[in-house]
Coordinates of C-alpha atoms in Angstrom, one line a residue:
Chain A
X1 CA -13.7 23.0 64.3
X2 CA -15.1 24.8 61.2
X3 CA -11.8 25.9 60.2
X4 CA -10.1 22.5 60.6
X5 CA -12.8 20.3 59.4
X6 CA -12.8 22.7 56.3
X7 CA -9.3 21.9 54.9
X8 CA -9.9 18.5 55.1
X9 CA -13.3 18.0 53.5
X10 CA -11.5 19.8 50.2
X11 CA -9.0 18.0 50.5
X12 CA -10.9 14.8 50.1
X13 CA -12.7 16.6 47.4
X14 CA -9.6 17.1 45.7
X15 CA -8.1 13.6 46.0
X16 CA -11.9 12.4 44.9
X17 CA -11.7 14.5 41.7
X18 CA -8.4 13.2 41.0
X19 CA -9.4 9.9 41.2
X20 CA -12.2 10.8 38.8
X21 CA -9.8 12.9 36.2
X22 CA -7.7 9.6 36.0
X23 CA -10.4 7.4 35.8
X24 CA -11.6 9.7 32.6
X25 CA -8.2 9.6 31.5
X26 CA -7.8 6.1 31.2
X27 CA -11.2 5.4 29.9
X28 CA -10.4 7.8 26.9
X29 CA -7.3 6.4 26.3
X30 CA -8.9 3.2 26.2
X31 CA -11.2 4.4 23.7
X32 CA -8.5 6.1 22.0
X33 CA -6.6 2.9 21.4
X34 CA -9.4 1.2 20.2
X35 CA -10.4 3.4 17.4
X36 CA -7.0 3.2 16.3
X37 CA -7.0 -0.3 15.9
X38 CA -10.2 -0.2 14.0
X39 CA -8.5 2.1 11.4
X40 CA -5.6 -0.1 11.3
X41 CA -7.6 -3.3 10.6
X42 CA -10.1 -1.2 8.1
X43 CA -6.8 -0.3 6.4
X44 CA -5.8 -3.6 6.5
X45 CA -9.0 -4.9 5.3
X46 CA -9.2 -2.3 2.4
X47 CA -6.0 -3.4 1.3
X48 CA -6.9 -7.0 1.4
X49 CA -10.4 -7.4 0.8
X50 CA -11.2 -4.9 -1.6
X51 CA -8.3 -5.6 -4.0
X52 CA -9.2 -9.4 -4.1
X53 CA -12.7 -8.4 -6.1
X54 CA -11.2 -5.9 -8.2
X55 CA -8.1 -8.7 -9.3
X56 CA -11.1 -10.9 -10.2
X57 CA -12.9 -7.9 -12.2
X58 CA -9.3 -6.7 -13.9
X59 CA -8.4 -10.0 -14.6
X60 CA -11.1 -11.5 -15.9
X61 CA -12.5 -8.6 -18.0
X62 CA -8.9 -8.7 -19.5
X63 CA -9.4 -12.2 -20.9
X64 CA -12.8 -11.7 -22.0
X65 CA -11.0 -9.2 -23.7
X66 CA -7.6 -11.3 -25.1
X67 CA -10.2 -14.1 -25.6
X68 CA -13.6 -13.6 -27.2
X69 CA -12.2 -10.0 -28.5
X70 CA -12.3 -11.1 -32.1
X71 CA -15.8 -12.0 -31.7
X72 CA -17.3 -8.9 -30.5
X73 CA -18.4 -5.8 -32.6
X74 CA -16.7 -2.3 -31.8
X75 CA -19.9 -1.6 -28.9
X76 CA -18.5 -5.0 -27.5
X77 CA -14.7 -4.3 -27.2
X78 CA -16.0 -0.7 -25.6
X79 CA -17.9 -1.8 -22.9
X80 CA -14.9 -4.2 -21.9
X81 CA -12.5 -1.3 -22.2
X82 CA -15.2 1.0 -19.7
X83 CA -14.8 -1.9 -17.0
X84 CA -10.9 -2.2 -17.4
X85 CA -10.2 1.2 -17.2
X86 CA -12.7 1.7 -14.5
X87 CA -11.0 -1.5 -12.6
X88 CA -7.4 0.3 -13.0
X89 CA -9.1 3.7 -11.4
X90 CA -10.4 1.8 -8.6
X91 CA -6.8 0.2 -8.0
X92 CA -5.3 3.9 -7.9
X93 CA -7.8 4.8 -5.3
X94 CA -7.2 2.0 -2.9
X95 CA -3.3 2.3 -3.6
X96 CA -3.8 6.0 -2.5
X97 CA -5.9 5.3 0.4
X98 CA -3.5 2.9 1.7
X99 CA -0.7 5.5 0.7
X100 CA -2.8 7.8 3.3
X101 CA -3.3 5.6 5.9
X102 CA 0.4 4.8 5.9
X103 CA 1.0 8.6 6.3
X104 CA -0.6 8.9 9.0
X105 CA 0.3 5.8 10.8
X106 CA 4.2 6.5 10.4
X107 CA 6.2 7.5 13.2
X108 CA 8.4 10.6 12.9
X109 CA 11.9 10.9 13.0
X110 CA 13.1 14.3 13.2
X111 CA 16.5 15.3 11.9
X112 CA 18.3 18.0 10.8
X113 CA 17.3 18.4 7.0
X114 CA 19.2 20.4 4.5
X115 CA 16.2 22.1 2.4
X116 CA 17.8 23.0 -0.6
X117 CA 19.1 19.6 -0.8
X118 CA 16.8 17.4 -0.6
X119 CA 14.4 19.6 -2.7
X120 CA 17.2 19.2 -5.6
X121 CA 17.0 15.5 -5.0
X122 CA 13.4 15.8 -5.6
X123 CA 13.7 17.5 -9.0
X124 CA 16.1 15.2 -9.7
X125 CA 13.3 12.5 -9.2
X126 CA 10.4 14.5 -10.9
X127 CA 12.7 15.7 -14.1
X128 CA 11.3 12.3 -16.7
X129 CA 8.1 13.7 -15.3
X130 CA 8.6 16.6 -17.5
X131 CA 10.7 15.7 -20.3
X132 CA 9.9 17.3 -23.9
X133 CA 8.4 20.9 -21.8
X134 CA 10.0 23.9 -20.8
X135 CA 9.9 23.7 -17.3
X136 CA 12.1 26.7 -15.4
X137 CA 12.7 26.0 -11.4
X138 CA 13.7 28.7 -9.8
X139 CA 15.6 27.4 -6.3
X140 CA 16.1 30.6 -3.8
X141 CA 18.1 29.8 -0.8
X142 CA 16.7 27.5 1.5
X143 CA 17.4 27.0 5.0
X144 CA 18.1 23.8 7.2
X145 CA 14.8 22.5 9.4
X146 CA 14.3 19.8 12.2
X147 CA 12.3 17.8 10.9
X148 CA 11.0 14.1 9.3
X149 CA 13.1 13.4 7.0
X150 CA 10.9 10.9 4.7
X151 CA 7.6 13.0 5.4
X152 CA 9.1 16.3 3.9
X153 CA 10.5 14.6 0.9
X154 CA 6.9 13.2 0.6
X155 CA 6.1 16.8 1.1
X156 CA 8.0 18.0 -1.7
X157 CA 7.6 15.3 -4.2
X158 CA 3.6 16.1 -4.1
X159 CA 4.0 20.1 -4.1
X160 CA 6.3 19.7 -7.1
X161 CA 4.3 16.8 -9.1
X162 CA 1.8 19.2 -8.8
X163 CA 3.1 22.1 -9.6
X164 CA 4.6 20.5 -12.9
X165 CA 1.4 18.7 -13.8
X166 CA -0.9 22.2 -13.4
X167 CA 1.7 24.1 -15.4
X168 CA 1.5 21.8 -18.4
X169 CA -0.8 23.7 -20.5
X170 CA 1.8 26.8 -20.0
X171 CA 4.6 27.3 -23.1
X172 CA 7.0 27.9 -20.4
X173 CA 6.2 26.7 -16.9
X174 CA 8.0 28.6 -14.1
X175 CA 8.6 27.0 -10.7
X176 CA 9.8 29.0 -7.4
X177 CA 11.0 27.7 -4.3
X178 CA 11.3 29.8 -1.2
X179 CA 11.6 29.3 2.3
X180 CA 12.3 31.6 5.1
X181 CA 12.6 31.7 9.0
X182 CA 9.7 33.7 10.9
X183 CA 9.3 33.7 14.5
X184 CA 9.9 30.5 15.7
X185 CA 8.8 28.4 12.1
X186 CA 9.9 28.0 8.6
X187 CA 7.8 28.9 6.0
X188 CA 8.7 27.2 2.3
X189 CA 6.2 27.7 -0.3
X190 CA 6.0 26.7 -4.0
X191 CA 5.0 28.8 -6.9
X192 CA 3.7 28.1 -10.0
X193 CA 2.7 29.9 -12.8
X194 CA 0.2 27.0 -14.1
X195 CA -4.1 26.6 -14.5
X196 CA -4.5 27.7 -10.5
X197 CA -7.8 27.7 -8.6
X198 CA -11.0 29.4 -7.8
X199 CA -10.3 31.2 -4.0
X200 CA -13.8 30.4 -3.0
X201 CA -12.7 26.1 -3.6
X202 CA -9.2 26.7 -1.7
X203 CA -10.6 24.7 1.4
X204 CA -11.4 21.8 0.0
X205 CA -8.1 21.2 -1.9
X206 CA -6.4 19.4 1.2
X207 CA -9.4 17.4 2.3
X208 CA -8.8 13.5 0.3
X209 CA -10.3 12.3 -2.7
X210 CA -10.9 16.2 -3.5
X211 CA -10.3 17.4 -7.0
X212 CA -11.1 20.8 -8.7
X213 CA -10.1 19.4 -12.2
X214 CA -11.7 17.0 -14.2
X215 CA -10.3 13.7 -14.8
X216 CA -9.9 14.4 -18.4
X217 CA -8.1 17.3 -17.6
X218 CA -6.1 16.6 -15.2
X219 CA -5.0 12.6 -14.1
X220 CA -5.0 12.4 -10.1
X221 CA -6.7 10.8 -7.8
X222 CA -7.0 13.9 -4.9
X223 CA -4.7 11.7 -2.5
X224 CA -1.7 14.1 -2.5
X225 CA -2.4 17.3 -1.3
X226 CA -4.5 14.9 1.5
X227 CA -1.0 13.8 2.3
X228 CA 0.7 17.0 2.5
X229 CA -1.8 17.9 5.2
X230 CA -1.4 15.3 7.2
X231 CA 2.5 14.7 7.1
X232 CA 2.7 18.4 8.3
X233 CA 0.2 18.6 11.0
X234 CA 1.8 15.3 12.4
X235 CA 4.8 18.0 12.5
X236 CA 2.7 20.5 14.4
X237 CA 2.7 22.7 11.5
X238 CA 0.3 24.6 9.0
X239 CA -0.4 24.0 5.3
X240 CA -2.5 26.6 3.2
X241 CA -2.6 28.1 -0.2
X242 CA -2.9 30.8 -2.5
X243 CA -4.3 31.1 -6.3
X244 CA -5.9 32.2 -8.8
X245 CA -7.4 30.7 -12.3
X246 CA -5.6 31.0 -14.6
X247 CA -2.6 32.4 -13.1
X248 CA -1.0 30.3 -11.3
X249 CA -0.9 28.6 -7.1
X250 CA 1.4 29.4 -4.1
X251 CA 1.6 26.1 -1.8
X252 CA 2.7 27.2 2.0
X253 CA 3.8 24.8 4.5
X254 CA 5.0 25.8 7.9
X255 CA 7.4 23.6 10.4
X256 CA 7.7 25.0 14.0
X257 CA 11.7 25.3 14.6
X258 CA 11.6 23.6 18.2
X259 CA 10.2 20.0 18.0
X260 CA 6.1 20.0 19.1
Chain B
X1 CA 16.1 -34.0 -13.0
X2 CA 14.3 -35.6 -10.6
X3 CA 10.9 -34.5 -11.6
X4 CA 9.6 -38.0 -12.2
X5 CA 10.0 -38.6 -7.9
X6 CA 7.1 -35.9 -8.0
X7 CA 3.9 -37.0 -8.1
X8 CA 2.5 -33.8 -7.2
X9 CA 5.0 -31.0 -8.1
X10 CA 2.9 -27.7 -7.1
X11 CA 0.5 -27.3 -4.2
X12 CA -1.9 -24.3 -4.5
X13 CA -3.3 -23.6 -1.3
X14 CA -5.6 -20.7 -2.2
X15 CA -9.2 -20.0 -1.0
X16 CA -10.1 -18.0 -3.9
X17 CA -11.2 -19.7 -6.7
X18 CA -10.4 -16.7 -9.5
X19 CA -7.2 -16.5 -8.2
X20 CA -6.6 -20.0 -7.8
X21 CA -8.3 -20.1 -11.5
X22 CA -5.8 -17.1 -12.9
X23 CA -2.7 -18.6 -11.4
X24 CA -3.6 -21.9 -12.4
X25 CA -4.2 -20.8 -16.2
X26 CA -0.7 -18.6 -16.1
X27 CA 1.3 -21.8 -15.2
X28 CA -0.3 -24.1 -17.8
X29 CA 0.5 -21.7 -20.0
X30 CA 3.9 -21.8 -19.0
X31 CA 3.6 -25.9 -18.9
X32 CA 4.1 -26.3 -15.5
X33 CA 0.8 -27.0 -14.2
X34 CA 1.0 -30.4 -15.2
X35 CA 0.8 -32.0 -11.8
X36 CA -0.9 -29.1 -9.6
X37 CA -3.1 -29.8 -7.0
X38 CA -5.3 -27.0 -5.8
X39 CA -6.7 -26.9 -2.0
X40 CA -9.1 -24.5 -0.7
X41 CA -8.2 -24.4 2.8
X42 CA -5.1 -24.5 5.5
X43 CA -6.6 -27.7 6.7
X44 CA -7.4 -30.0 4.0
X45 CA -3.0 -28.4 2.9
X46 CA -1.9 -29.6 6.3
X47 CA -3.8 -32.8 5.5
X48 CA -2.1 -33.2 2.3
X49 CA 1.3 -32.3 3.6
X50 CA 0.9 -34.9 6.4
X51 CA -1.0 -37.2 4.8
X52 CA -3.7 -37.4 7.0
X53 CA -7.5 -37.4 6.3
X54 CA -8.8 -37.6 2.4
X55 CA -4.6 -38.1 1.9
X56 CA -3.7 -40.3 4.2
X57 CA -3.0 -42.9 1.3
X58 CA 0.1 -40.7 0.4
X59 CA 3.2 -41.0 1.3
X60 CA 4.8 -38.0 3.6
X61 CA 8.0 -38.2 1.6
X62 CA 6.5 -37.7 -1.9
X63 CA 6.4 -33.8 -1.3
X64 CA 5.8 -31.3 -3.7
X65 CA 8.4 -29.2 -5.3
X66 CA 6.9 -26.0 -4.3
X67 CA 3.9 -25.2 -2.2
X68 CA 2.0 -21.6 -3.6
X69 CA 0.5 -20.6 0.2
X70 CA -1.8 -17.8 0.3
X71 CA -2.1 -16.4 3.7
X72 CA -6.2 -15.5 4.5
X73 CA -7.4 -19.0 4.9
X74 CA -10.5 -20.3 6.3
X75 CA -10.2 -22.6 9.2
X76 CA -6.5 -22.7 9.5
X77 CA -4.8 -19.7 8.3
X78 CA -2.0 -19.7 5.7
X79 CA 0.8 -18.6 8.6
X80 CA -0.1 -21.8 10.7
X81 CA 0.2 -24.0 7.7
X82 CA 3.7 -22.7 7.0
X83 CA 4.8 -22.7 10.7
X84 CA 3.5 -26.6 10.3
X85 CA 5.5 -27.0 7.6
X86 CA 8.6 -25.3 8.3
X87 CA 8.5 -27.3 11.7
X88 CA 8.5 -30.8 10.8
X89 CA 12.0 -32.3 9.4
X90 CA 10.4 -34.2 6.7
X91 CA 8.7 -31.1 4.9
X92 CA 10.7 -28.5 5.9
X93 CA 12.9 -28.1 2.9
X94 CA 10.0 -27.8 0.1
X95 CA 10.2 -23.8 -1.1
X96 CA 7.6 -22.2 -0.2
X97 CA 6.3 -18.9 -2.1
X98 CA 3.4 -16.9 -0.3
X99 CA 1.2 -15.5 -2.9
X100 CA -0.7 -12.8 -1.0
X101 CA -2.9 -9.5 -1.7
X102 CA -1.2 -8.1 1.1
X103 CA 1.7 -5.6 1.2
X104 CA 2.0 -5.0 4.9
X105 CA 5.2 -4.8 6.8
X106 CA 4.1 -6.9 9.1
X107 CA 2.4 -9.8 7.1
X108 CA 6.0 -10.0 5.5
X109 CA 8.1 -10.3 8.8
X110 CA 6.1 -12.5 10.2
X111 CA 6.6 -15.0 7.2
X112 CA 9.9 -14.5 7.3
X113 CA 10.6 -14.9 10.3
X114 CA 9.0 -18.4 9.9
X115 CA 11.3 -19.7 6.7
X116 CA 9.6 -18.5 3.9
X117 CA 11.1 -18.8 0.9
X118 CA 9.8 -16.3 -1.0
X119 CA 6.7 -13.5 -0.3
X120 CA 4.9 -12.4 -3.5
X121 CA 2.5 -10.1 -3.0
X122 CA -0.6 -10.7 -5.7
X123 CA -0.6 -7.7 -8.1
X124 CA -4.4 -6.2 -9.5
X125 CA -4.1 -5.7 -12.7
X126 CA -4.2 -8.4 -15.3
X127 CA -0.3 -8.1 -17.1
X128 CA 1.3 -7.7 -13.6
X129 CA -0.3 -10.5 -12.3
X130 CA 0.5 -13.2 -15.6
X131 CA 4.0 -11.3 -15.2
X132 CA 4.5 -12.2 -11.7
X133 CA 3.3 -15.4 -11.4
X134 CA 5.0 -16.8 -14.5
X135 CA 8.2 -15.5 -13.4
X136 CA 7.8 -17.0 -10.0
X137 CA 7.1 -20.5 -11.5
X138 CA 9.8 -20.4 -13.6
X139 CA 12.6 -19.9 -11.4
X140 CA 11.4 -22.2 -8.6
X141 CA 10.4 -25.0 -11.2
X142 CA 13.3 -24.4 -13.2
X143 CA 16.2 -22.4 -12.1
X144 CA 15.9 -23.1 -8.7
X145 CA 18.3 -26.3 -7.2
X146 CA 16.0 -28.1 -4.9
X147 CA 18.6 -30.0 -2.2
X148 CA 17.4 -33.2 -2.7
X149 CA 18.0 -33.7 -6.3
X150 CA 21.1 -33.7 -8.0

């Protein structure tokens, strides 16, 4: 009896804890799906709501500005200019925010991609960027990857930007590009030889809206590198970095060869 | 040109007040706020367009020559006005332009995919924005061939 009845009562067990597992399942995925449209209507609603105010405050400081300018002393026209500049800052955040949000929310398409290719493309884009300085880019052989195509151009474009704006204070600004196959990832980092970064900082340079150089410095809005990370863990992959003050930041990205 | 047929030549259906303010200043500028009428809601347009309610004086074949639709409305939103519109025979051939602060994918298809004529989305900053909308008034008030006039 003992031996017969016992199969059966764990059985039931079993097929009772199944039940439950899927029950949980389905009530987190429920949640799941509900959070995500909450961020897709808050990102909707930034992009809608919040730049309706600021046209108002742009605009209309603008024609205080074209209008009554003549009739304000020097204070008068500078506390206009503080609100318009400030009004044009707030419009690059929300434009990066949504430019994050978009990052995330994009499907992936993975292909094969040509490395060295599209990063010449890229510099191809960037070069006005750095007309009039002596900008070197050294491109070492890259190899072919499986993945996003869009994403790693993104990728690219905001290591490179980067690189070229941190290296501007440098007579001659040298750029490396390397890649490489280890284990079952590629590895592509970019060098620079440009103002670099405090080790101890290093974590928070992925997080968004983080900068470790002042606006003045500097023009960003902390958006990118917040990008970078995200494009790249969609891939199942790693992003970290190396540096230095003063001389100079290695950018890593890793993208696992078979698809995640 | 057959303005004269026009009593009203531009509807601005815009719940905003500065933005209905900013794009109305930008056409006068431009002259061609002359005959604009500005409503505040999806409603009191479809009202216009139909001539029912406060309009139902008018007469449904005096249309405008262009209707400016944003799309967030109160009451009846701006996507339901132009599904109205682009519905009925006797208003579905008046342009219109969807001014909107949105940039979504979606928001855009979805007008399309109703007739609109054109989707301009409502740029911050102050030159963009005169930029945009006098450019957009100018061709559909002047360059643009409306098929009832010859």
């Amino acid at each position: 009896m003992i031996e017969q009845h016992g199969p059966v009562a764990a059985q039931d067990d079993l097929r009772q804890l199944n039940a439950q597992l899927q029950k949980q399942v389905a009530d987190l995925t429920q949640q799941l799906q509900a959070a995500v449209k909450d961020l897709e209507s808050f990102s909707y609603s930034v992009s809608h709501d919040l730049r309706a105010p600021l046209r108002a405050i742009d605009n209309f400081s603008s024609l205080l500005h074209k209008e009554y300018g003549d009739r304000l002393d020097a204070e008068g026209c500078r506390l206009i200019a503080v609100v318009r500049k400030n009004a044009v800052r707030m419009g690059t955040l929300i434009q990066g925010m949504l430019a994050f949000a978009h990052a995330g929310s994009r499907q992936l398409v993975l292909a094969e991609i040509d490395l060295e290719a599209l990063c010449r493309d890229v510099l191809e884009e960037l070069t006005p960027s750095f007309a009039g300085r002596s900008v070197s880019v050294q491109l070492h052989a890259l190899p072919h990857i499986r993945a996003d195509t869009a994403a790693i151009r993104k990728v690219l474009l905001n290591l490179l930007a980067n690189a070229i704006k941190f290296t501007r204070p440098r007579e001659l600004a040298q750029i490396e590009i390397h890649a490489q196959v280890s284990g079952n990832e590629s590895i592509c980092s970019v060098k620079d030889n440009g103002v670099g970064f405090e080790p101890e900082y290093g974590h928070r340079l992925f997080g968004i809206f983080q900068r470790l150089h002042d606006a003045e410095e500097f023009e960003g809005t902390g958006v990118g590198l917040g990008i970078v990370k995200r494009l790249i863990d969609k891939h199942g992959g790693h992003v970290w970095a190396e540096g230095s003050p003063g001389v100079g930041a290695t950018f890593y990205f890793s993208i696992p060869s078979a698809s995640p | 040109m057959g303005a004269a047929e026009h009593e009203v030549e531009i509807l601005l259906i815009e719940d905003s007040p500065e933005d209905a303010e900013l794009t109305i200043r930008v056409l006068k500028e431009q002259n061609l706020a002359n005959r604009l009428v500005w409503l505040k809601n999806g409603a009191q347009g479809l009202d216009f367009l139909f001539c029912r309610g406060a309009y139902a004086g008018r007469n449904v074949v005096e249309t405008p020559r262009l209707v400016l639709l944003d799309l967030n409305l109160p009451r009846i939103g701006g996507l339901e006005v132009l599904r109205q519109l682009k519905a009925d025979p006797r208003t579905r051939k008046i342009p219109v332009v969807v001014l909107s602060s949105s940039t979504q994918d979606k928001d855009i298809l979805r007008t399309y995919d109703m007739g609109v004529n054109s989707y301009v989305s409502k740029p911050v900053h102050f030159e963009d924005f005169a930029q945009v909308v006098t450019q957009m008034g100018l061709y559909w008030m002047l360059i643009n061939k409306p098929p009832n006039e010859s």
